[in-house]
Coordinates of C-alpha atoms in Angstrom, one line a residue:
X186 CA -6.2 -17.7 -11.6
X187 CA -9.7 -17.6 -10.2
X188 CA -11.2 -16.5 -13.7
X189 CA -14.4 -14.5 -14.2
X190 CA -16.0 -16.7 -11.3
X191 CA -14.0 -14.8 -8.6
X192 CA -16.7 -12.2 -8.0
X193 CA -19.1 -14.9 -6.9
X194 CA -17.0 -17.8 -5.7
X195 CA -14.7 -17.6 -2.9
X196 CA -11.4 -19.8 -3.2
X197 CA -10.7 -22.5 -0.8
X198 CA -8.2 -21.2 1.8
X199 CA -5.5 -23.0 3.6
X200 CA -6.6 -21.8 7.0
X201 CA -3.5 -23.2 8.8
X202 CA -1.2 -21.1 6.4
X203 CA -3.6 -18.1 6.5
X204 CA -3.5 -18.0 10.4
X205 CA 0.2 -18.4 10.6
X206 CA 1.0 -15.4 8.3
X207 CA -1.7 -13.3 9.9
X208 CA -0.6 -14.2 13.4
X209 CA 3.0 -13.3 12.5
X210 CA 2.1 -9.9 11.1
X211 CA 0.0 -9.1 14.3
X212 CA 2.8 -9.9 16.5
X213 CA 5.1 -7.7 14.7
X214 CA 2.7 -4.8 14.3
X215 CA 3.8 -2.5 17.1
X216 CA 7.4 -2.7 16.2
X217 CA 6.3 -2.0 12.5
X218 CA 4.7 1.2 13.3
X219 CA 7.4 2.4 15.6
X220 CA 10.1 1.8 13.0
X221 CA 8.0 3.5 10.2
X222 CA 7.4 6.7 12.3
X223 CA 11.2 6.7 12.9
X224 CA 11.8 6.8 9.1
X225 CA 9.1 9.2 8.3
X226 CA 11.1 11.8 10.6
X227 CA 13.9 11.7 8.1
X228 CA 13.1 14.6 5.5
X229 CA 14.3 12.6 2.5
X230 CA 13.1 15.3 0.0
X231 CA 14.9 14.1 -3.2
X232 CA 14.0 17.0 -5.5
X233 CA 15.7 19.6 -3.1
X234 CA 19.4 19.8 -3.1
X235 CA 19.3 21.2 0.3
X236 CA 18.2 17.8 1.6
X237 CA 20.8 15.5 0.0
X238 CA 22.3 14.7 3.4
X239 CA 18.6 13.6 4.4
X240 CA 18.3 11.4 1.5
X241 CA 21.8 9.7 2.3
X242 CA 20.5 9.5 6.1
X243 CA 17.2 7.9 4.9
X244 CA 19.1 5.4 2.7
X245 CA 21.4 4.6 5.7
X246 CA 18.5 4.1 8.0
X247 CA 17.1 1.6 5.6
X248 CA 20.3 -0.3 5.3
X249 CA 20.7 -0.4 9.1
X250 CA 17.1 -1.9 9.5
X251 CA 17.6 -4.5 6.9
X252 CA 20.9 -5.6 8.5
X253 CA 19.1 -5.7 11.8
X254 CA 16.4 -7.9 10.2
X255 CA 19.0 -10.4 9.0
X256 CA 19.3 -9.7 5.4
X257 CA 22.8 -11.1 4.7
X258 CA 23.6 -8.7 1.8
X259 CA 22.9 -4.9 2.1
X260 CA 24.4 -2.1 0.1
X261 CA 23.9 1.6 -0.2
X262 CA 24.5 2.7 -3.8
X263 CA 25.8 6.1 -3.6
X264 CA 28.5 6.7 -6.3
X265 CA 26.4 9.4 -8.1
X266 CA 25.0 11.0 -10.2
X267 CA 21.9 9.1 -8.9
X268 CA 20.7 9.8 -5.3
X269 CA 21.4 7.1 -2.8
X270 CA 19.6 3.8 -3.4
X271 CA 19.5 0.8 -1.3
X272 CA 20.0 -2.8 -2.6
X273 CA 19.7 -5.9 -0.5
X274 CA 19.4 -9.8 -1.2
X275 CA 18.4 -12.7 0.9
X276 CA 19.2 -16.0 -0.9
X277 CA 16.6 -18.8 -0.6
X278 CA 17.6 -22.0 1.0
X279 CA 17.0 -23.8 -2.3
X280 CA 19.4 -22.4 -4.9
X281 CA 16.8 -23.6 -7.6
X282 CA 14.1 -21.3 -6.1
X283 CA 12.9 -18.2 -8.2
X284 CA 14.4 -14.9 -7.5
X285 CA 11.9 -11.9 -6.9
X286 CA 12.9 -8.3 -6.9
X287 CA 10.9 -5.7 -4.9
X288 CA 10.9 -2.2 -6.0
X289 CA 10.2 0.9 -4.1
X290 CA 11.5 4.3 -3.2
X291 CA 12.7 6.3 -0.2
X292 CA 12.7 9.8 -1.4
X293 CA 9.6 11.9 -0.7
X294 CA 7.9 15.0 -2.1
X295 CA 8.3 18.6 -0.8
X296 CA 5.8 19.5 1.9
X297 CA 4.6 23.0 0.2
X298 CA 2.2 24.5 1.0
X299 CA 3.5 23.9 4.7
X300 CA 0.9 26.0 6.3
X301 CA -2.0 23.6 5.2
X302 CA -0.6 20.7 7.3
X303 CA -2.2 20.0 10.5
X304 CA 1.1 19.1 12.1
X305 CA 4.8 19.1 11.3
X306 CA 5.2 17.1 8.1
X307 CA 8.1 15.0 9.5
X308 CA 6.7 14.6 13.0
X309 CA 4.4 11.6 12.3
X310 CA 1.2 11.6 14.2
X311 CA -0.9 8.3 15.0
X312 CA -4.5 9.2 14.8
X313 CA -6.9 6.3 15.0
X314 CA -5.8 3.7 12.7
X315 CA -3.5 6.2 10.5
X316 CA 0.0 7.3 10.5
X317 CA 0.2 11.0 9.2
X318 CA 3.4 12.3 7.7
X319 CA 5.2 12.9 4.6
X320 CA 6.3 9.5 3.2
X321 CA 3.7 7.4 5.2
X322 CA 2.0 6.4 2.1
X323 CA 4.4 7.2 -0.9
X324 CA 6.6 5.2 -0.5
X325 CA 8.1 4.6 2.8
X326 CA 5.1 2.9 4.3
X327 CA 5.0 0.4 1.4
X328 CA 8.6 -0.5 1.7
X329 CA 8.4 -1.1 5.4
X330 CA 5.4 -3.2 4.6
X331 CA 7.6 -5.5 2.5
X332 CA 10.2 -5.6 5.3
X333 CA 7.4 -6.7 7.6
X334 CA 6.2 -9.4 5.1
X335 CA 9.6 -11.1 5.0
X336 CA 9.8 -11.4 8.8
X337 CA 6.3 -12.6 8.9
X338 CA 7.1 -15.2 6.1
X339 CA 10.1 -16.4 8.2
X340 CA 8.0 -16.5 11.3
X341 CA 5.2 -18.4 9.6
X342 CA 7.3 -21.0 7.7
X343 CA 9.8 -21.6 10.5
X344 CA 12.6 -21.1 8.2
X345 CA 15.8 -19.1 8.6
X346 CA 15.7 -18.0 4.8
X347 CA 12.8 -17.0 2.5
X348 CA 11.2 -19.6 0.1
X349 CA 12.3 -17.5 -2.8
X350 CA 15.6 -15.5 -3.3
X351 CA 14.3 -11.9 -2.5
X352 CA 16.0 -8.8 -3.7
X353 CA 15.2 -5.3 -2.6
X354 CA 15.9 -2.2 -4.7
X355 CA 14.8 1.1 -3.2
X356 CA 15.8 4.1 -5.2
X357 CA 16.2 7.7 -4.1
X358 CA 14.9 9.8 -6.9
X359 CA 11.5 8.3 -8.0
X360 CA 10.0 11.8 -7.1
X361 CA 12.3 13.4 -9.4
X362 CA 11.1 11.2 -12.3
X363 CA 13.9 8.6 -11.7
X364 CA 16.3 10.5 -14.1
X365 CA 19.3 8.1 -13.6
X366 CA 17.4 4.9 -13.2
X367 CA 18.1 3.7 -16.7
X368 CA 21.9 4.3 -16.2
X369 CA 21.7 2.5 -12.7
X370 CA 20.1 -0.5 -14.3
X371 CA 22.6 -0.7 -17.0
X372 CA 25.5 -0.4 -14.5
X373 CA 24.0 -2.7 -11.8
X374 CA 21.9 -4.9 -14.1
X375 CA 23.7 -8.1 -13.1
X376 CA 23.0 -7.5 -9.4
X377 CA 19.2 -7.0 -10.1
X378 CA 18.8 -10.1 -12.2
X379 CA 15.4 -11.8 -11.2
X380 CA 12.5 -13.9 -12.5
X381 CA 9.8 -11.4 -11.3
X382 CA 9.6 -7.9 -10.2
X383 CA 7.1 -6.7 -7.5
X384 CA 6.4 -3.0 -7.8
X385 CA 5.2 -1.8 -4.5
X386 CA 4.6 1.9 -5.3
X387 CA 0.8 1.3 -5.8
X388 CA -2.6 1.6 -4.3
X389 CA -5.7 -0.3 -3.8
X390 CA -8.9 1.0 -5.3
X391 CA -10.8 1.6 -2.0
X392 CA -10.5 0.3 1.6
X393 CA -13.6 -1.9 1.0
X394 CA -12.8 -2.8 -2.6
X395 CA -9.2 -4.2 -2.7
X396 CA -7.6 -4.6 -6.1
X397 CA -4.7 -5.7 -7.9
X398 CA -3.1 -3.2 -10.1
X399 CA -2.1 -4.3 -13.6
X400 CA -0.6 -1.3 -15.2
X401 CA 0.2 2.4 -15.0
X402 CA 0.0 5.2 -17.5
X403 CA 3.1 6.7 -19.1
X404 CA 3.7 10.4 -19.0
X405 CA 5.3 13.1 -21.3
X406 CA 5.8 16.5 -20.1
X407 CA 6.3 19.5 -22.5
X408 CA 6.6 23.3 -22.5
X409 CA 5.6 25.2 -25.6
X410 CA 7.2 28.8 -25.8
X411 CA 5.6 31.4 -28.2
X412 CA 7.8 34.3 -29.0
X413 CA 6.8 37.5 -30.9
X414 CA 9.7 39.8 -30.1
X415 CA 12.3 40.8 -27.8
X416 CA 10.2 43.1 -25.6
X417 CA 6.7 43.8 -24.4
X418 CA 5.1 46.7 -26.4
X419 CA 2.5 49.4 -25.9
X420 CA -0.9 47.8 -26.9
X421 CA -2.0 51.1 -28.3
X422 CA 1.0 51.8 -30.4
X423 CA 1.3 48.2 -31.8
X424 CA -1.9 46.4 -31.0
X425 CA -3.8 45.1 -34.1
X426 CA -0.6 45.4 -36.1
X427 CA 1.7 42.6 -34.8
X428 CA 0.9 39.1 -33.7
X429 CA 0.1 38.5 -29.9
X430 CA 2.0 35.5 -28.5
X431 CA -0.6 35.0 -25.7
X432 CA -3.5 35.0 -28.1
X433 CA -1.7 32.8 -30.5
X434 CA -0.9 30.2 -27.8
X435 CA -4.4 30.4 -26.5
X436 CA -5.7 29.3 -30.0
X437 CA -3.3 26.5 -30.0
X438 CA -4.4 25.4 -26.6
X439 CA -8.1 25.6 -27.7
X440 CA -7.2 23.3 -30.7
X441 CA -5.7 20.6 -28.6
X442 CA -9.1 18.9 -28.1
X443 CA -12.2 18.6 -30.1
X444 CA -15.8 19.1 -28.8
X445 CA -15.8 15.6 -27.3
X446 CA -12.5 16.1 -25.6
X447 CA -10.4 13.7 -28.1
X448 CA -6.8 15.0 -28.5
X449 CA -6.2 16.4 -31.9
X450 CA -2.5 15.3 -32.5
X451 CA -2.4 13.5 -35.8
X452 CA -2.0 9.8 -35.2
X453 CA -2.3 10.1 -31.4
X454 CA -4.7 7.3 -31.0
X455 CA -3.1 4.9 -33.7
X456 CA -1.2 2.8 -31.1
X457 CA -3.8 2.9 -28.2
X458 CA -4.5 -0.6 -27.1
X459 CA -8.0 -1.1 -25.8
X460 CA -8.4 -3.0 -22.5
X461 CA -9.6 -6.6 -22.7
X462 CA -13.3 -7.4 -22.0
X463 CA -12.4 -9.1 -18.7
X464 CA -10.7 -5.9 -17.4
X465 CA -13.8 -3.7 -18.4
X466 CA -15.9 -6.2 -16.6
X467 CA -13.8 -5.7 -13.5
X468 CA -13.7 -2.0 -13.7
X469 CA -17.5 -2.2 -13.9
X470 CA -17.6 -4.2 -10.8
X471 CA -15.9 -1.8 -8.7
X472 CA -18.1 0.8 -6.6
X473 CA -18.6 4.2 -8.0
X474 CA -20.5 7.1 -6.8
X475 CA -19.7 10.3 -8.9
X476 CA -20.3 12.9 -6.0
X477 CA -18.3 10.8 -3.5
X478 CA -15.5 10.4 -6.0
X479 CA -15.4 14.1 -6.8
X480 CA -15.5 15.0 -3.2
X481 CA -12.3 12.7 -2.6
X482 CA -10.4 13.1 -5.8
X483 CA -11.8 15.9 -7.9
X484 CA -10.4 18.8 -6.0
X485 CA -13.6 20.7 -5.8
X486 CA -14.7 19.8 -9.5
X487 CA -18.6 19.8 -9.8
X488 CA -19.0 17.1 -12.3
X489 CA -17.2 14.3 -14.2
X490 CA -16.4 14.8 -17.9
X491 CA -14.2 13.0 -20.4
X492 CA -14.0 11.0 -23.6
X493 CA -17.3 9.6 -24.7
X494 CA -18.0 6.0 -24.7
X495 CA -15.8 5.3 -21.6
X496 CA -16.5 5.2 -17.9
X497 CA -14.7 7.5 -15.3
X498 CA -12.4 4.7 -14.3
X499 CA -11.6 3.8 -18.0
X500 CA -10.8 7.4 -18.7
X501 CA -8.5 7.3 -15.7
X502 CA -6.8 4.1 -16.4
X503 CA -6.8 3.0 -20.0
X504 CA -7.3 6.1 -22.1
X505 CA -4.6 8.8 -23.0
X506 CA -4.9 12.4 -21.9
X507 CA -3.5 15.8 -22.8
X508 CA -3.7 18.3 -19.8
X509 CA -2.7 22.1 -19.7
X510 CA -0.9 22.3 -16.5
X511 CA -0.2 26.0 -16.7
X512 CA -0.3 29.0 -18.9
X513 CA 1.8 32.2 -18.4
X514 CA 2.6 35.3 -20.4
X515 CA 2.4 39.0 -20.1
X516 CA 1.2 41.1 -17.1
X517 CA -0.8 39.4 -14.4
X518 CA -0.1 41.7 -11.3
X519 CA -2.6 44.1 -9.8
X520 CA -4.3 46.6 -12.0
X521 CA -3.7 46.7 -15.7
X522 CA -0.6 47.1 -17.9
X523 CA -1.8 47.5 -21.5
X524 CA 0.9 45.6 -23.3
X525 CA 1.3 43.0 -25.9
X526 CA 3.6 40.5 -24.3
X527 CA 6.8 39.4 -26.0
X528 CA 6.3 35.7 -25.1
X529 CA 3.8 33.2 -23.7
X530 CA 4.3 29.7 -22.3
X531 CA 2.1 26.6 -21.7
X532 CA 3.1 23.6 -19.8
X533 CA 1.4 20.5 -21.1
X534 CA 1.5 16.9 -19.8
X535 CA 0.3 13.7 -21.7
X536 CA -0.7 10.4 -19.9
X537 CA 0.1 7.6 -22.3
X538 CA -1.3 4.1 -22.4
X539 CA -0.2 0.9 -24.1
X540 CA 1.2 0.9 -26.8
X541 CA 2.0 4.5 -27.1
X542 CA 5.5 5.7 -26.8
X543 CA 6.8 9.1 -25.5
X544 CA 9.1 9.6 -28.4
X545 CA 6.3 9.3 -31.0
X546 CA 4.0 11.4 -29.1
X547 CA 6.9 14.0 -29.1
X548 CA 7.1 14.0 -32.7
X549 CA 3.2 14.2 -33.0
X550 CA 3.3 17.4 -30.7
X551 CA 6.2 18.8 -32.7
X552 CA 4.0 18.7 -35.8
X553 CA 0.8 20.0 -34.1
X554 CA 2.7 22.9 -32.8
X555 CA 4.2 23.7 -36.1
X556 CA 0.7 23.5 -37.7
X557 CA -0.7 25.9 -35.1
X558 CA 2.1 28.5 -35.1
X559 CA 1.1 31.6 -36.9
X560 CA 3.4 33.7 -39.0
X561 CA 5.5 36.2 -36.9
X562 CA 5.6 33.8 -33.9
X563 CA 8.6 31.5 -33.3
X564 CA 7.6 28.3 -31.3
X565 CA 10.1 26.3 -29.0
X566 CA 9.1 22.9 -27.8
X567 CA 10.9 21.6 -24.9
X568 CA 10.4 18.1 -23.4
X569 CA 11.1 17.2 -19.9
X570 CA 13.5 14.2 -20.0
X571 CA 12.6 11.2 -22.2
X572 CA 9.2 10.7 -20.8
X573 CA 7.9 7.6 -19.0
X574 CA 6.4 4.7 -21.1
X575 CA 3.1 3.0 -20.0
X576 CA 3.1 -0.5 -18.7
X577 CA 0.4 -3.1 -18.4
X578 CA 0.4 -6.9 -17.7
X579 CA -2.5 -9.2 -18.5
X580 CA -4.8 -10.2 -15.6
X581 CA -4.2 -13.7 -17.0
X582 CA -0.5 -13.7 -16.4
X583 CA 0.4 -16.5 -13.9
X584 CA 2.3 -14.1 -11.7
X585 CA -0.8 -11.9 -11.4
X586 CA -2.8 -14.9 -10.4
X587 CA -0.4 -15.5 -7.6
X588 CA -0.7 -11.9 -6.3
X589 CA -4.6 -12.1 -6.7
X590 CA -4.7 -15.3 -4.7
X591 CA -2.4 -13.8 -2.0
X592 CA -4.5 -10.7 -1.8
X593 CA -7.7 -12.6 -1.5
X594 CA -6.1 -14.7 1.3
X595 CA -5.1 -11.6 3.2
X596 CA -8.1 -9.5 2.8
X597 CA -10.7 -12.2 3.1
X598 CA -12.9 -10.9 0.3
X599 CA -13.2 -10.9 -3.5
X600 CA -10.4 -8.9 -5.2
X601 CA -10.5 -7.3 -8.6
X602 CA -8.1 -6.0 -11.2
X603 CA -7.7 -2.4 -11.8
X604 CA -5.0 0.0 -13.2
X605 CA -3.3 3.3 -12.0
X606 CA -3.8 6.5 -13.7
X607 CA -0.5 7.9 -12.5
X608 CA 2.9 7.1 -13.8
X609 CA 6.1 5.3 -12.6
X610 CA 9.1 3.5 -13.9
X611 CA 7.5 0.1 -14.1
X612 CA 8.0 -0.1 -17.9
X613 CA 11.6 0.8 -17.7
X614 CA 12.3 -1.8 -14.9
X615 CA 10.4 -4.4 -17.1
X616 CA 12.2 -3.7 -20.3
X617 CA 15.7 -3.6 -18.7
X618 CA 15.3 -6.7 -16.6
X619 CA 13.4 -8.6 -19.1
X620 CA 11.0 -10.2 -16.6
X621 CA 7.2 -9.9 -15.7
X622 CA 6.4 -7.1 -13.4
X623 CA 3.4 -7.2 -11.1
X624 CA 2.1 -4.9 -8.6
X625 CA 1.5 -5.3 -4.6
X626 CA 0.6 -2.4 -2.6
X627 CA -2.0 -1.5 0.1
X628 CA -2.2 2.2 0.1
X629 CA -5.3 4.3 -0.9
X630 CA -6.0 6.9 -3.8
X631 CA -7.1 9.4 -1.1
X632 CA -4.0 9.2 1.2
X633 CA -3.2 12.7 0.0
X634 CA 0.3 11.8 -1.5
X635 CA 2.1 14.8 -2.9
X636 CA -0.1 17.1 -0.9
X637 CA -0.5 18.4 2.8
X638 CA -1.6 15.9 5.4
X639 CA -0.5 12.5 3.8
X640 CA -1.6 9.5 5.7
X641 CA -1.5 5.8 5.5
X642 CA -4.0 3.3 6.9
X643 CA -2.1 0.9 9.2
X644 CA -4.5 -2.0 9.0
X645 CA -4.2 -2.0 5.2
X646 CA -0.4 -2.1 5.4
X647 CA -0.8 -5.1 7.8
X648 CA -2.9 -6.8 5.3
X649 CA -0.5 -5.9 2.4
X650 CA 2.4 -7.5 4.4
X651 CA 0.3 -10.6 4.9
X652 CA -0.4 -10.8 1.2
X653 CA 3.4 -10.5 0.3
X654 CA 4.2 -13.1 3.0
X655 CA 1.7 -15.4 1.4
X656 CA 3.1 -14.7 -2.0
X657 CA 6.6 -15.7 -1.0
X658 CA 5.4 -19.0 0.3
X659 CA 3.1 -19.6 -2.7
X660 CA 5.7 -18.9 -5.2
X661 CA 8.1 -21.3 -3.5
X662 CA 5.4 -24.1 -3.4
X663 CA 4.7 -23.5 -7.1
X664 CA 8.2 -24.0 -7.9
X665 CA 8.5 -27.3 -5.8
X666 CA 5.3 -28.5 -7.4
X667 CA 6.8 -28.1 -10.9
X668 CA 9.7 -30.5 -9.9
X669 CA 7.6 -33.3 -8.5
X670 CA 7.2 -36.2 -11.1
X671 CA 3.5 -36.7 -12.1

């Protein structure tokens, strides 16, 4: 790895290799764009049962494309209950070469509110250097980027098989929280065995500040129901004489944070692992303008706010959160209905960081709710699924060093390390497969994923494909170098 000096010193670059991968990507770029647009037209909305046939069609499209590209082993896993996933394998010419598994997903988010789209969500539009459409960035664009990378790698090296054994695993229900991924990994684990996982559902920091991601926060979703009785009652006949579930729940929500924004679950911070000095230095080196960040990411918020002692990036990437996602209860229609509601509900999500665990946070939440439930109120805490654990890998890990080097070759500028504030199945993949997991993606945080008018920037995808093509060559060369007698 290029250590702390990577900010000021450019590494020596093998110009011949750089030119070969870049030229190969450029030559294939038109067909890449056409193919991605074709795939985007399939509305593979995994969370909507009405689109099950489209998810199957999307998996079939990918399988057909892989076969056409020359992948010798291609399968669609559609035995249920998981939505269709695609698996492919291309063995290296050298059986001693390492095996790399690339993870992505082909299901997409719903398009609501559809009226805010500037065009049909599944009729991709090419505007300047962007492709606009649902799934363009998350995650069809990045899966297609890796398909392009393999073709460019073969073209650049002049080989008919990759330098490392490549496996591709593209699931069909990541946008649903990957509810069956654990079972799929248990049932198919032998097929997915590898030496390294490359996770491609990830983004750069900015177009002009490329980064290598080193982790994602975990997530735990909960619903808290406060019940006071069986029916709403007249507030004049019972008000002041019985507990109000909405008022009681509001007090609980208010007690969730202290005045500095720290979460008040007992023991919540006990397992939180601080980032390394090197990571904090990298975060500090990234450009940050508060008003620009708010404009692009803050949804109209007027100022940043968060846990004291940490920067905005640190609050987003390496600090845990508890956010109220919604509160409901009583009458909210036009006019007034003077009642005491029978019940009230709050939906809360926690973002977790290493070394927190969803099951432990669930226990902490149960104790917090019990402590803040007044007499006369019945509380029920419902957890959504089992939660997603956080994941992080050290910037000093050798696999991260290879990704970092490949990204600098492709982007022709210094590359920093960062993390992602969102969540994904990285920890589950790493735990079940028992190997390091690194990130290689080339989308942007403001690609409007999960929102109307999703887009992806094509030149960044092409650079990402070039970086992946470099990575396969570099991993193969590193393995060969280890075998050469000294």
